[in-house]
XYZ file of C-alpha atoms in Angstrom:
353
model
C -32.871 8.336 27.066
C -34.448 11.847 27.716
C -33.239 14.460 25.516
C -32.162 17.787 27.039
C -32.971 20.773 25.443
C -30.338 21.128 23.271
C -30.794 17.587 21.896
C -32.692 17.847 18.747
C -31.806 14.278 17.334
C -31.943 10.681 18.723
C -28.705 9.683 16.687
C -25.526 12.141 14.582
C -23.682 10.027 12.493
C -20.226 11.291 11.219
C -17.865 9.753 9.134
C -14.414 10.109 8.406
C -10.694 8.681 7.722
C -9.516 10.274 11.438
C -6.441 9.981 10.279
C -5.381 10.873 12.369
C -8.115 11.885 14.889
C -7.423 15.410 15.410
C -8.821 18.451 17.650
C -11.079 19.716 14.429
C -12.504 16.002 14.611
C -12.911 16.815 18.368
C -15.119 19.621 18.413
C -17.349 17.860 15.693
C -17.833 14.710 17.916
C -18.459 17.303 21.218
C -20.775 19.545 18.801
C -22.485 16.141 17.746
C -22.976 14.489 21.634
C -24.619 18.665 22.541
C -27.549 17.776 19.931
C -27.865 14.213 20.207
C -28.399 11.593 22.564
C -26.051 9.153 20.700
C -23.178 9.670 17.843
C -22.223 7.076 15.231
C -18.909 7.517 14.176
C -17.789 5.538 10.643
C -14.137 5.361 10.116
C -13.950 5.246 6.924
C -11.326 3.630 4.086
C -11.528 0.609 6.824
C -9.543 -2.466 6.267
C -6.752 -1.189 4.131
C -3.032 -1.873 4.084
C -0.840 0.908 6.172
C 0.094 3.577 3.765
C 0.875 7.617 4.345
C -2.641 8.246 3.547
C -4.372 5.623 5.719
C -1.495 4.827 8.526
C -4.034 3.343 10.849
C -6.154 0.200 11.296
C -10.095 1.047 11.995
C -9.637 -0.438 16.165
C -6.632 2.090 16.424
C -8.274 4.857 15.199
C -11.207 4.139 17.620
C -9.072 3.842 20.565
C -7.622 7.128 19.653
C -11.347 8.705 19.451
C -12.482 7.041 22.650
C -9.217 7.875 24.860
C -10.418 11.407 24.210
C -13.941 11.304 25.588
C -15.064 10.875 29.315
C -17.096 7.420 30.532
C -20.143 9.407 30.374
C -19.358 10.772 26.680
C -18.626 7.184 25.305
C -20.962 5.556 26.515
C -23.540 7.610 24.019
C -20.898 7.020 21.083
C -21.028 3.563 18.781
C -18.011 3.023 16.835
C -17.567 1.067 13.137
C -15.311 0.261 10.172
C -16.366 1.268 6.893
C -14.946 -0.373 4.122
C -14.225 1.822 0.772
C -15.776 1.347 -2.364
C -13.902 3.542 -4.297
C -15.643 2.552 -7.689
C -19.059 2.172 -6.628
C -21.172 5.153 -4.381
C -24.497 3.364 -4.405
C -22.258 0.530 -2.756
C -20.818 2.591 -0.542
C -24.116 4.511 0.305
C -26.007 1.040 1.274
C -23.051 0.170 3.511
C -23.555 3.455 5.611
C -27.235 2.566 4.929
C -26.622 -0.662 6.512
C -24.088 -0.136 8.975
C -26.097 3.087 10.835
C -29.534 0.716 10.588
C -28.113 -1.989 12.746
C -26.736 0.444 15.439
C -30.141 2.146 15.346
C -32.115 -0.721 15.881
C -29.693 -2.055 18.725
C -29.668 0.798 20.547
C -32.806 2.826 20.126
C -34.813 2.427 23.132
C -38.120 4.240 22.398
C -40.769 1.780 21.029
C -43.197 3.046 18.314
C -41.242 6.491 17.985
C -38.873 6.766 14.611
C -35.511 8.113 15.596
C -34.513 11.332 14.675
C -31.055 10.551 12.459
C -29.244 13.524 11.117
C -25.566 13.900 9.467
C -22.607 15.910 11.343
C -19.627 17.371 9.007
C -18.424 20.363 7.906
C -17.669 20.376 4.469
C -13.880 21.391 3.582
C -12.937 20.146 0.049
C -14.539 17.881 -2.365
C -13.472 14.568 -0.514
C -17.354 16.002 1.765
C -19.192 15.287 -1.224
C -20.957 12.515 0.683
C -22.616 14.920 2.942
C -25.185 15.307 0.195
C -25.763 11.306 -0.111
C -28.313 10.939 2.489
C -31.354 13.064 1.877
C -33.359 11.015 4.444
C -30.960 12.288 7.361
C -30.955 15.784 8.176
C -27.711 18.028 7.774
C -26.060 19.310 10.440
C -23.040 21.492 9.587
C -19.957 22.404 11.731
C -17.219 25.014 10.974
C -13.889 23.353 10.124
C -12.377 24.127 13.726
C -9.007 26.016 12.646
C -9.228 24.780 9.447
C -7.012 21.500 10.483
C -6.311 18.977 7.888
C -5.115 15.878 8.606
C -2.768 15.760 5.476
C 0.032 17.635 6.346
C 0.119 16.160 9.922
C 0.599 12.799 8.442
C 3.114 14.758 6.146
C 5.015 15.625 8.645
C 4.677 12.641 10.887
C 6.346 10.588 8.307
C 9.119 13.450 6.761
C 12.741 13.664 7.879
C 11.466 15.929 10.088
C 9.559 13.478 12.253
C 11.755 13.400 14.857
C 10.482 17.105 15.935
C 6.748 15.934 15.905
C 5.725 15.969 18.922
C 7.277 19.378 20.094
C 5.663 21.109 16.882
C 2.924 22.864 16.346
C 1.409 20.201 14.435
C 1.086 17.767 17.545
C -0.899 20.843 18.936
C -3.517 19.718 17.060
C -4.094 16.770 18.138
C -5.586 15.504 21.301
C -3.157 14.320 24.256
C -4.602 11.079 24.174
C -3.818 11.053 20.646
C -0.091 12.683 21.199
C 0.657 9.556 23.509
C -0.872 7.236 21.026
C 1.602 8.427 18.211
C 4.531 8.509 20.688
C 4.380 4.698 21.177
C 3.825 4.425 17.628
C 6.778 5.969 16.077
C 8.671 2.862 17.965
C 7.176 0.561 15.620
C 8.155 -1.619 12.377
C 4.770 -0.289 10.959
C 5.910 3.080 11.506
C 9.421 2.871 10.208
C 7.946 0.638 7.238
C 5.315 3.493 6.366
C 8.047 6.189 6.873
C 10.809 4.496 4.492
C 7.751 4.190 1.675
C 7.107 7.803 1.922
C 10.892 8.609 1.699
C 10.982 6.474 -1.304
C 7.878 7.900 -3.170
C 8.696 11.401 -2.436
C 12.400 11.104 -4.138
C 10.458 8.861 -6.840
C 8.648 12.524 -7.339
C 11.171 14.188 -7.649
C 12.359 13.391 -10.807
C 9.731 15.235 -12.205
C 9.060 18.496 -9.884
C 10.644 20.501 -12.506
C 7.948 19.786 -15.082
C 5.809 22.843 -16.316
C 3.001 20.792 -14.879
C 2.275 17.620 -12.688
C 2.368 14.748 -15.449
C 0.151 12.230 -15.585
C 0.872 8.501 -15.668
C -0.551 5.791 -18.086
C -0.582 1.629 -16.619
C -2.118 -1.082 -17.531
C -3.367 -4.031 -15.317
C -4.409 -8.044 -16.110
C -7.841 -9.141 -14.293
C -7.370 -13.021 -15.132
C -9.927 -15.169 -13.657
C -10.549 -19.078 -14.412
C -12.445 -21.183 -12.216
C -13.049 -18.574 -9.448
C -9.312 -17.668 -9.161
C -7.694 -14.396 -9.783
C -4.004 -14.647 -10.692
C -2.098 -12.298 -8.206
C 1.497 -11.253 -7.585
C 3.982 -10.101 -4.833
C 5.263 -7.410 -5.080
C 9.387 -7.327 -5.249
C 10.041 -3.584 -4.666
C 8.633 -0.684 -3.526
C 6.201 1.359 -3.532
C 3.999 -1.991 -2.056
C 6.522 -4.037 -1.138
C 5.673 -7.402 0.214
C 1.694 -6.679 -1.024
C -0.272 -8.377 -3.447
C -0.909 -6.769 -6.558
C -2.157 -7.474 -10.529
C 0.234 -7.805 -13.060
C 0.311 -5.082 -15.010
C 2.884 -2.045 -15.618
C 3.622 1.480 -17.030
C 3.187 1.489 -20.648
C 5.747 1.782 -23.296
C 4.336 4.833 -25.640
C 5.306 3.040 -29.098
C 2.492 0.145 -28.232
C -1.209 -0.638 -27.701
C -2.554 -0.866 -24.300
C -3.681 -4.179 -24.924
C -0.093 -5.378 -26.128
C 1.550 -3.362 -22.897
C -1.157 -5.551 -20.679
C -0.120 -9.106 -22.165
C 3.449 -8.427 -22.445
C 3.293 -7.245 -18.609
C 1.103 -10.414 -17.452
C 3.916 -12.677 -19.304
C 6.779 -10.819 -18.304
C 5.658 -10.829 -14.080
C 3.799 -14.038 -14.240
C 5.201 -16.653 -16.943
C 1.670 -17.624 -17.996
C 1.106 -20.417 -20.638
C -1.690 -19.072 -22.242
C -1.394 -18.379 -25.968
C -1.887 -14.478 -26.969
C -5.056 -15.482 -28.982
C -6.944 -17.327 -26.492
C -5.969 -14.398 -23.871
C -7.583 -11.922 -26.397
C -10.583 -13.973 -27.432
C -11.059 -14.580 -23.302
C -11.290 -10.286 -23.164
C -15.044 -9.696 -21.174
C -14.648 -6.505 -20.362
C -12.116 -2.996 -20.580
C -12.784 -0.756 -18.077
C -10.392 2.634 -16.875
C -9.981 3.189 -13.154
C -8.921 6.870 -12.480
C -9.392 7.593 -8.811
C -7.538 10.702 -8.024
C -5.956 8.609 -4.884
C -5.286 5.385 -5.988
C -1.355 5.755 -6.525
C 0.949 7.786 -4.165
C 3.115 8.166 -7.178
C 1.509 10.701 -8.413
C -1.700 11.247 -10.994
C -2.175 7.307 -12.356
C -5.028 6.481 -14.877
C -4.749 2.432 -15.692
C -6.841 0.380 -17.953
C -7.573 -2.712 -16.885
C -8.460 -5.666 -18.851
C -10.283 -8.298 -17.601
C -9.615 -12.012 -18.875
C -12.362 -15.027 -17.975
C -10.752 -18.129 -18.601
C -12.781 -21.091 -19.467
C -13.515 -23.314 -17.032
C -10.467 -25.760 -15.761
C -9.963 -28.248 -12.605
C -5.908 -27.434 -13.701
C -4.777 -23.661 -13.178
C -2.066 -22.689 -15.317
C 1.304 -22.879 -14.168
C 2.092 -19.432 -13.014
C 5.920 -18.150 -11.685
C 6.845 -14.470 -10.158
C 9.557 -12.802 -12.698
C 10.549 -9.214 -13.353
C 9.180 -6.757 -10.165
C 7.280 -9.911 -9.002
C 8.735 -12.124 -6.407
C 5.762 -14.475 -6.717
C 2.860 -15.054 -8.943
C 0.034 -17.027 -7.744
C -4.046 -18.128 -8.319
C -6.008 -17.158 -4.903
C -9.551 -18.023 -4.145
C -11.445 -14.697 -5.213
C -13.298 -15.671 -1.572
C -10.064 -15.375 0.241
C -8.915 -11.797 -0.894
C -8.185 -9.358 2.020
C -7.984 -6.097 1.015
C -5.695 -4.932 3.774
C -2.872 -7.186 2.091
C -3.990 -5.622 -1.738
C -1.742 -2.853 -3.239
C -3.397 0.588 -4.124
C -6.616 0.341 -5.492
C -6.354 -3.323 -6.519
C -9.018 -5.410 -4.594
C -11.559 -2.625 -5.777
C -10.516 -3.181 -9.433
C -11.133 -6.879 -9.157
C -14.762 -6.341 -7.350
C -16.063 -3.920 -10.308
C -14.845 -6.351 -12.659
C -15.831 -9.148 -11.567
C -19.066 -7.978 -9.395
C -17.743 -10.132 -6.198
C-alpha cells in the first residue's frame, strides 16, 4: 500500500482494555489510521472471567471497535487478544513482541523494505507505563480526548443507577455502535450476574468507608501441586461465585501466615496430608500485591507453594467451609477465564507453567 502524505508509519499498534470502547479510544484509532497504513489494536487483560473491571470477552470488544469504523477503515485495522501477565512484564512484553511480529509479517506487503512500527497512546495515569516498553517502536502520543475514562462508565453501567444509562451523559461517550451494543447487553444473565457482584462488593465496602484511611487486607493462599495437579476449589459465595479459586483465606491476626495457610487448605479442602510433610513439601513463599487483583479493596496475599512428591494416587480432597467443591485439575487444563482474581497468574509464577 502507498502511503499518503500524512502516513509516516507502515503499522500503529495500540493497546488497551476498551472497556468499554469509548469515543477517547475513537479518536486514537482515527489519529492512528491518518499516520499509518495499518493499526494493530491489542485488547488487552484477554481471556478473563466477566468482572466490573473487565465486563467483556476480547471478540466483543472487537466487534464493538469494528462496528465503529467504515469498510474502508477496517480493512487497514488487525485485531488480537492479549492475555495478562500481571506478575511478569518481560512476559508480557514478548507477547506484544510476538503477537505484533506475526501480523507484520502477514500483512506487510513491501519485500526487502523494514516496516516502519511505531506505538499510539496517550498516557493518562500510571496503568500507560507500557508506553515506555518498546524502545524499538517509535512513540506516537495523542491527547486524552476529553479526558474520558472508562472507569466510571463501567461504574455507572453496573450502579443502581443503570437503568438511566443510556439517556446520560455517560453513554455520550461512547460510540452509537457501542450504545446499541450495551443496550442488548443489559438484557443478559452476564449482565445481571456482573451487576449483582458489584452491588455485593460495594456494600461489602462499606463497612469500612468510615475508616480514617482505606485499610488494607492481609490473605493467604495454598499452591499444592503433586504429579502435575494443582488442587483447586469452587467457590460457594460471592465475590467469585461459581469460579475456581485456591484455598486460602483472610488471616486471623493472633497466628502465623503459614499456620493461617494450612488451617485454610484443611478447613476448604479436607486434605490428608500431615502438617509436617505439608511444611517440609514448602518450595517457595512468594507475596502477590497487584493493586487490582481484588475488587474488595487493597489485598496483599502470601502464597505458599507446596510440591508434593510424586504419586499415581491424589489425595482425597472434599469442598467444606466457602468451598462447594475441592478438586486436583491438570495444570494443562487451567482456563483462566473460569480462575478467580488473580489466581491462574499466581499458579504460573509459581510454578513457571
Amino acid at each position: 500500500m502507498t502511503l499518503c502524505n500524512e502516513q509516516q508509519y507502515d503499522f500503529l499498534v495500540f493497546i488497551g482494555r476498551f472497556q468499554p470502547f469509548h469515543q477517547g479510544h475513537l479518536r486514537v484509532v482515527k489519529e492512528g489510521l491518518k499516520r499509518a497504513s495499518q493499526v494493530i489494536i491489542l485488547c488487552g487483560s484477554a481471556h478473563q472471567p466477566r468482572t466490573v473491571r473487565n465486563p467483556w470477552t476480547s471478540s466483543e470488544r472487537e466487534l464493538m471497535i469494528r462496528g465503529t469504523l467504515s469498510a474502508e477503515e477496517n480493512s487497514r485495522v488487525h485485531t488480537a487478544p492479549l492475555m495478562d501477565t500481571v506478575y511478569n512484564d518481560d512476559a508480557w512484553v514478548r507477547n506484544v513482541q510476538t503477537t505484533v511480529k506475526g501480523i507484520v509479517t502477514a500483512q506487510h506487503r513491501v519485500p526487502h523494505k523494514t516496516p516502519l512500527i511505531g506505538l499510539i497512546g496517550h498516557s493518562k495515569d500510571q496503568s500507560s507505563y507500557y508506553l515506555n516498553m518498546f524502545p524499538q517502536w517509535q512513540s506516537v502520543p495523542v491527547e486524552n480526548y476529553q479526558a474520558i475514562s472508562a472507569t466510571p462508565l463501567r461504574k455507572h453501567l453496573f450502579s443502581a443507577q443503570s437503568e438511566d444509562f443510556l439517556s446520560s451523559e455517560d453513554a455520550q461517550k461512547l460510540p452509537l455502535h457501542v450504545r446499541g451494543m450495551l443496550d442488548k447487553f443489559m438484557c443478559t444473565a452476564d449482565y445481571h450476574a456482573i451487576r449483582n457482584e458489584h452491588e455485593f462488593i460495594e456494600k461489602y465496602r462499606q463497612a469500612w468507608q468510615t475508616a480514617p484511611y482505606p485499610p488494607t487486607f492481609v490473605t493467604v493462599d495454598a499452591v499444592v501441586v503433586q504429579s502435575g495437579h494443582v488442587l483447586l476449589i469452587e467457590r460457594k459465595a460471592r465475590p467469585g461465585k461459581g469460579l475456581w479459586a485456591l484455598p486460602g483465606g483472610f488471616i486471623d491476626g493472633s497466628v502465623k501466615l503459614i499456620d493461617a495457610c494450612l488451617r485454610e487448605l484443611r478447613e476448604e479442602t479436607k486434605l490428608k496430608v500431615p502438617a509436617p510433610v505439608l511444611k517440609g513439601s514448602i518450595k517457595q513463599q512468594r507475596v502477590f500485591d497487584d493493586p487490582h487483583r481484588s475488587a474488595r479493596g487493597r489485598t496483599i496475599t502470601h502464597a505458599f507453594y507446596f510440591d508434593l512428591a510424586p504419586n499415581n494416587a491424589l489425595p482425597k480432597v472434599k469442598g467444606a467451609d466457602d468451598a462447594k467443591h475441592a478438586m486436583w485439575v491438570p495444570l494443562a487444563e487451567l482456563e483462566p477465564c473460569k480462575l478467580f482474581e488473580d489466581h491462574y497468574f499466581i499458579i504460573q509464577e509459581l510454578t513457571g507453567m
